[in-house]
Tab-separated table of C-alpha atoms in Angstrom:
chain	number	residue	atom	x	y	z
A	1	MET	CA	102.649	25.950	105.192
A	2	LYS	CA	102.132	22.311	104.204
A	3	LYS	CA	101.642	19.593	106.783
A	4	ALA	CA	104.050	16.706	107.107
A	5	PHE	CA	101.359	14.072	106.606
A	6	LYS	CA	97.840	14.437	105.276
A	7	HIS	CA	96.238	12.235	107.913
A	8	ARG	CA	96.939	12.270	111.641
A	9	SER	CA	96.897	8.482	111.690
A	10	THR	CA	100.095	8.526	109.636
A	11	TYR	CA	101.955	10.017	112.600
A	12	LEU	CA	100.816	7.102	114.745
A	13	LEU	CA	101.844	4.554	112.123
A	14	VAL	CA	105.292	6.100	111.758
A	15	GLY	CA	105.751	6.208	115.512
A	16	LEU	CA	104.675	2.590	115.859
A	17	GLY	CA	106.989	1.606	113.022
A	18	VAL	CA	109.962	3.166	114.765
A	19	LEU	CA	108.979	1.514	118.040
A	20	VAL	CA	108.645	-1.905	116.407
A	21	MET	CA	111.983	-1.466	114.625
A	22	ASN	CA	113.777	-0.749	117.892
A	23	VAL	CA	112.046	-3.567	119.770
A	24	LEU	CA	112.893	-6.087	117.059
A	25	ALA	CA	116.511	-4.925	117.038
A	26	HIS	CA	116.819	-5.421	120.782
A	27	VAL	CA	115.042	-8.791	120.689
A	28	GLN	CA	117.376	-9.994	117.980
A	29	SER	CA	120.369	-8.778	120.024
A	30	ASP	CA	119.152	-10.764	123.034
A	31	MET	CA	118.644	-13.903	120.942
A	32	LEU	CA	122.155	-13.613	119.584
A	33	GLY	CA	123.591	-12.923	123.015
A	34	VAL	CA	125.035	-9.606	121.876
A	35	ALA	CA	125.197	-6.672	124.261
A	36	ARG	CA	123.767	-3.760	122.261
A	37	PRO	CA	124.592	-3.853	118.535
A	38	LEU	CA	122.021	-2.926	115.921
A	39	SER	CA	121.629	-5.590	113.269
A	40	GLY	CA	122.893	-4.776	109.816
A	41	TYR	CA	119.398	-5.606	108.583
A	42	PHE	CA	117.785	-2.874	110.657
A	43	LEU	CA	120.521	-0.262	110.315
A	44	PRO	CA	119.631	0.758	106.731
A	45	MET	CA	116.011	1.127	107.864
A	46	ALA	CA	117.089	3.359	110.735
A	47	ILE	CA	119.330	5.448	108.496
A	48	GLY	CA	116.668	5.816	105.834
A	49	ALA	CA	114.007	6.727	108.368
A	50	LEU	CA	116.273	9.229	110.099
A	51	ILE	CA	117.292	10.958	106.884
A	52	GLY	CA	113.636	11.089	105.844
A	53	PHE	CA	112.728	12.766	109.102
A	54	LEU	CA	115.603	15.215	108.751
A	55	PHE	CA	114.289	16.355	105.400
A	56	SER	CA	110.822	16.665	106.944
A	57	LEU	CA	112.187	18.717	109.838
A	58	ASN	CA	113.972	20.988	107.384
A	59	ARG	CA	110.935	21.456	105.187
A	60	LEU	CA	108.459	21.954	107.996
A	61	SER	CA	110.586	24.286	110.124
A	62	ILE	CA	110.116	22.363	113.357
A	63	LEU	CA	111.196	25.338	115.450
A	64	GLU	CA	107.963	27.103	114.457
A	65	LYS	CA	105.732	24.196	115.429
A	66	SER	CA	103.599	23.766	118.527
A	67	ALA	CA	105.079	22.227	121.662
A	68	GLU	CA	103.236	18.965	120.987
A	69	GLN	CA	104.488	18.736	117.410
A	70	LYS	CA	108.045	19.551	118.476
A	71	LYS	CA	107.916	16.851	121.116
A	72	PHE	CA	106.689	14.314	118.556
A	73	PHE	CA	109.367	15.042	115.962
A	74	LEU	CA	112.168	15.261	118.520
A	75	SER	CA	111.140	11.966	120.104
A	76	ILE	CA	111.259	10.245	116.718
A	77	VAL	CA	114.652	11.708	115.818
A	78	HIS	CA	115.929	10.894	119.304
A	79	SER	CA	114.808	7.265	119.005
A	80	LEU	CA	116.473	6.894	115.635
A	81	SER	CA	119.687	8.547	116.827
A	82	ILE	CA	119.837	6.024	119.677
A	83	ALA	CA	119.439	3.221	117.150
A	84	LEU	CA	122.295	4.642	115.093
A	85	ASP	CA	124.449	5.006	118.215
A	86	GLU	CA	124.250	1.233	118.555
A	87	ARG	CA	126.500	0.902	115.502
A	88	ASP	CA	129.379	1.866	117.734
A	89	THR	CA	129.545	-0.187	120.924
A	90	TYR	CA	131.893	2.337	122.497
A	91	THR	CA	129.690	5.399	121.997
A	92	PHE	CA	126.287	3.932	122.856
A	93	GLY	CA	124.120	6.662	124.391
A	94	HIS	CA	126.617	9.392	123.466
A	95	SER	CA	124.112	11.626	121.655
A	96	SER	CA	121.611	11.459	124.520
A	97	ARG	CA	124.191	12.346	127.151
A	98	VAL	CA	125.599	15.178	125.064
A	99	MET	CA	122.103	16.548	124.508
A	100	ASP	CA	121.275	16.495	128.234
A	101	MET	CA	124.496	18.268	129.210
A	102	SER	CA	124.250	20.781	126.355
A	103	VAL	CA	120.702	21.792	127.245
A	104	ALA	CA	121.639	22.063	130.931
A	105	LEU	CA	124.595	24.323	130.105
A	106	ALA	CA	122.486	26.444	127.746
A	107	LYS	CA	119.842	26.973	130.419
A	108	ARG	CA	122.501	27.797	132.994
A	109	ILE	CA	123.874	30.660	130.889
A	110	GLY	CA	120.379	31.916	130.027
A	111	LEU	CA	120.340	31.075	126.330
A	112	HIS	CA	117.128	32.043	124.531
A	113	PRO	CA	114.536	29.210	124.372
A	114	HIS	CA	114.654	29.183	120.555
A	115	ASP	CA	118.431	28.779	120.658
A	116	ILE	CA	118.072	25.980	123.202
A	117	GLU	CA	115.658	24.171	120.878
A	118	ALA	CA	118.149	24.430	118.021
A	119	LEU	CA	120.923	23.206	120.312
A	120	GLU	CA	118.798	20.269	121.469
A	121	LEU	CA	118.239	19.079	117.913
A	122	GLY	CA	121.833	19.815	116.913
A	123	SER	CA	123.123	17.820	119.887
A	124	ILE	CA	121.041	14.791	118.981
A	125	LEU	CA	122.255	14.920	115.385
A	126	HIS	CA	125.803	16.237	115.771
A	127	ASP	CA	127.407	12.967	114.613
A	128	ILE	CA	124.912	12.203	111.833
A	129	GLY	CA	127.757	12.679	109.327
A	130	LYS	CA	129.362	9.483	110.628
A	131	ILE	CA	126.659	7.413	108.932
A	132	GLY	CA	128.887	6.720	105.933
A	133	ILE	CA	132.016	5.890	107.946
A	134	SER	CA	132.916	2.212	108.043
A	135	ASP	CA	132.601	0.177	111.227
A	136	ALA	CA	136.276	-0.742	110.831
A	137	ILE	CA	137.217	2.882	111.468
A	138	LEU	CA	134.585	3.632	114.110
A	139	ASN	CA	135.470	0.544	116.160
A	140	LYS	CA	139.198	0.336	115.434
A	141	PRO	CA	140.952	-0.978	118.585
A	142	GLU	CA	143.988	1.289	118.191
A	143	PRO	CA	144.612	4.956	117.343
A	144	LEU	CA	143.604	5.952	113.822
A	145	ILE	CA	146.172	6.579	111.100
A	146	PRO	CA	146.202	10.035	109.407
A	147	GLU	CA	144.063	8.885	106.469
A	148	GLU	CA	141.417	7.513	108.829
A	149	LEU	CA	141.507	10.661	110.936
A	150	GLU	CA	140.828	12.690	107.808
A	151	VAL	CA	137.742	10.569	107.129
A	152	ILE	CA	136.517	11.264	110.667
A	153	ARG	CA	137.241	14.988	110.276
A	154	GLN	CA	134.826	15.150	107.346
A	155	HIS	CA	131.776	14.149	109.391
A	156	PRO	CA	130.685	17.710	110.339
A	157	VAL	CA	130.549	18.695	106.667
A	158	LYS	CA	128.796	15.460	105.721
A	159	GLY	CA	126.305	16.085	108.500
A	160	GLU	CA	125.534	19.485	107.013
A	161	ARG	CA	125.042	17.914	103.578
A	162	ILE	CA	122.654	15.307	104.965
A	163	LEU	CA	120.489	18.031	106.458
A	164	GLY	CA	120.670	19.991	103.219
A	165	GLU	CA	120.145	23.671	102.541
A	166	SER	CA	117.478	25.518	104.479
A	167	ARG	CA	116.124	29.015	104.015
A	168	ASP	CA	114.778	29.016	107.549
A	169	PRO	CA	117.248	30.925	109.769
A	170	LYS	CA	116.227	28.959	112.855
A	171	PHE	CA	116.854	25.612	111.215
A	172	ARG	CA	120.123	26.979	109.860
A	173	GLN	CA	121.175	27.269	113.516
A	174	VAL	CA	120.911	23.493	113.788
A	175	ILE	CA	123.028	23.049	110.669
A	176	TYR	CA	125.674	25.549	111.847
A	177	CYS	CA	125.814	23.765	115.192
A	178	ILE	CA	126.537	20.451	113.484
A	179	ARG	CA	129.072	21.874	111.028
A	180	SER	CA	131.009	23.845	113.649
A	181	HIS	CA	131.102	21.578	116.706
A	182	HIS	CA	134.767	20.683	116.084
A	183	GLU	CA	135.948	24.275	115.707
A	184	ARG	CA	138.414	25.491	118.348
A	185	TYR	CA	138.309	28.721	120.292
A	186	ASP	CA	141.854	29.550	119.074
A	187	GLY	CA	140.930	29.042	115.413
A	188	GLN	CA	142.834	25.777	114.972
A	189	GLY	CA	139.775	23.555	114.571
A	190	TYR	CA	137.881	22.269	111.549
A	191	PRO	CA	136.320	22.481	109.009
A	192	ASP	CA	136.457	26.299	108.703
A	193	GLY	CA	139.064	27.454	111.224
A	194	LEU	CA	136.607	29.739	113.021
A	195	ALA	CA	137.769	31.362	116.257
A	196	GLY	CA	136.290	32.889	119.410
A	197	GLU	CA	132.754	34.205	119.206
A	198	SER	CA	132.672	33.741	115.435
A	199	ILE	CA	131.921	30.111	116.327
A	200	PRO	CA	128.154	29.763	116.901
A	201	ILE	CA	127.311	29.615	120.608
A	202	CYS	CA	125.547	26.267	120.181
A	203	ALA	CA	128.702	24.797	118.622
A	204	ARG	CA	130.887	26.170	121.433
A	205	ILE	CA	128.610	24.491	123.963
A	206	LEU	CA	128.520	21.263	121.986
A	207	ALA	CA	132.323	21.206	121.691
A	208	ILE	CA	132.593	21.079	125.490
A	209	THR	CA	129.895	18.494	126.167
A	210	ASP	CA	130.996	16.308	123.251
A	211	ALA	CA	134.614	16.328	124.445
A	212	TYR	CA	133.655	15.664	128.065
A	213	ASP	CA	131.506	12.664	127.160
A	214	ALA	CA	134.203	11.321	124.829
A	215	MET	CA	136.821	11.551	127.582
A	216	THR	CA	134.613	9.883	130.192
A	217	SER	CA	133.519	7.061	127.870
A	218	LEU	CA	135.336	3.826	127.070
A	219	ARG	CA	137.148	3.764	123.745
A	220	PRO	CA	138.579	0.734	121.894
A	221	TYR	CA	142.128	2.086	122.322
A	222	ARG	CA	141.927	3.481	125.891
A	223	GLY	CA	140.018	3.332	129.146
A	224	LYS	CA	137.558	5.982	130.238
A	225	MET	CA	138.644	8.943	132.331
A	226	SER	CA	137.166	10.049	135.613
A	227	SER	CA	134.989	13.146	135.674
A	228	ALA	CA	137.695	14.893	137.693
A	229	LEU	CA	140.387	14.340	135.072
A	230	ALA	CA	138.063	15.196	132.177
A	231	LEU	CA	137.037	18.435	133.867
A	232	ALA	CA	140.701	19.233	134.546
A	233	GLU	CA	141.421	18.779	130.822
A	234	LEU	CA	138.557	21.091	129.888
A	235	ARG	CA	139.958	23.737	132.236
A	236	ARG	CA	143.480	23.252	130.856
A	237	CYS	CA	142.226	23.700	127.306
A	238	ALA	CA	139.987	26.676	128.125
A	239	GLY	CA	140.961	29.584	125.893
A	240	THR	CA	142.637	27.350	123.320
A	241	GLN	CA	140.242	24.559	122.410
A	242	PHE	CA	137.198	25.699	124.381
A	243	ASP	CA	135.364	28.896	125.296
A	244	PRO	CA	136.761	29.696	128.783
A	245	GLN	CA	133.540	31.236	130.102
A	246	LEU	CA	131.500	28.212	129.052
A	247	VAL	CA	134.022	25.836	130.640
A	248	ALA	CA	133.640	27.711	133.936
A	249	GLU	CA	129.854	27.356	133.740
A	250	PHE	CA	130.087	23.682	132.796
A	251	ASP	CA	131.720	22.981	136.160
A	252	GLY	CA	128.425	23.925	137.790
A	253	VAL	CA	126.436	21.794	135.353
A	254	LEU	CA	128.381	18.686	136.346
A	255	LYS	CA	127.759	19.319	140.017
A	256	ASP	CA	124.022	19.537	139.317
A	257	PHE	CA	123.960	16.122	137.657
A	258	ALA	CA	123.136	13.117	139.842
A	259	GLY	CA	126.309	11.642	141.270
A	260	GLY	CA	128.401	14.445	139.863
A	261	LEU	CA	130.149	15.345	143.090
A	262	GLU	CA	130.990	11.720	143.871
A	263	ALA	CA	132.411	11.184	140.383
A	264	LEU	CA	134.549	14.315	140.625
A	265	GLU	CA	136.302	12.954	143.714
A	266	LYS	CA	138.031	10.173	141.733
A	267	ASP	CA	141.033	10.509	139.421
A	268	ASP	CA	142.234	7.548	137.353
A	269	GLY	CA	145.463	9.194	136.175
A	270	LEU	CA	144.909	8.680	132.438
A	271	LYS	CA	146.763	11.082	130.169
A	272	VAL	CA	145.454	12.785	127.039
A	273	ALA	CA	147.021	14.594	124.107
A	274	PRO	CA	147.881	18.310	124.438
A	275	CYS	CA	145.181	20.836	123.540
C-alpha cells in the first residue's frame, strides 16, 4: 500500500500549515472585532485542504493504519472541520460536540472499536455536504422556504460525493454514516427512506446526537432548548424518528457528561415541530 507522503517531514509541514491557517484566521477575527467567523480568504483554503485530506483518507484506508497515524489524520480533519464550522456562527463547535456524544453512546452500547472509529470520522464530517450551500441559507434569520429546505436536504448525498467511491468496506461505513444520518426509524427520512435496522447503526446514533445538539444550540430563527426539553423530544420521537433503544441509552450518556444533571433540571418551554 502506498504512503500518503514520501517524506515524513511533509506531515509536519502540512500540520504546521493547518495550524498557521487557523491561527491567522483567529487573529484576523480579533483584529476585526468579530466573534468567530472564518474569513472568506481562508475558507477556500480550508475547504481545499479538507477535501484533499478526505481523498487521502479514502485512498489510504485510515481505519487500517496504526494508532499514531490515525490520530494524526483525525486531528487534521478535526481541525479543518472546526474551521469550516466557523462559516456558520450558530453551529460553531457542532461537529466536535456531535462526535463526543456519538462516541460516548457507541461505547456505552458496546459497539466494536472499528465501528467506533468509523463513527468518529463520520461524526466529524457528517455535514461536509453543506460546503456548497450559501451563507444566506445557512444563516437565514427565519425558517427556510421549501426550495431552501430542499437544498439543505441534499447535503448528505453531496457529502457522499465529496468523499467519493471507496472499495474499502471499513471506509464505506464512514460514507454510509454520512449519507444516512437524516434517515428516520419509521422510514420517512431522506435521502433513501430507509427504516429500522436497515439504517446503519452509526447513522442511527448520529441522528440522535445531531438532533440533540441542534435543539440545544442557538439558531437564527429560535432560541436554544434546555437539555431537559431536548431529551423529552428525543423520547417522544423514539420509534418514529429515532431508534428507541438508542434513545434510552442516550439518557445515560447525557448524565455522564459534565454538568449534565444540572442542565436536565431546567426547562425553557420552547416548542418544536411534531416528529
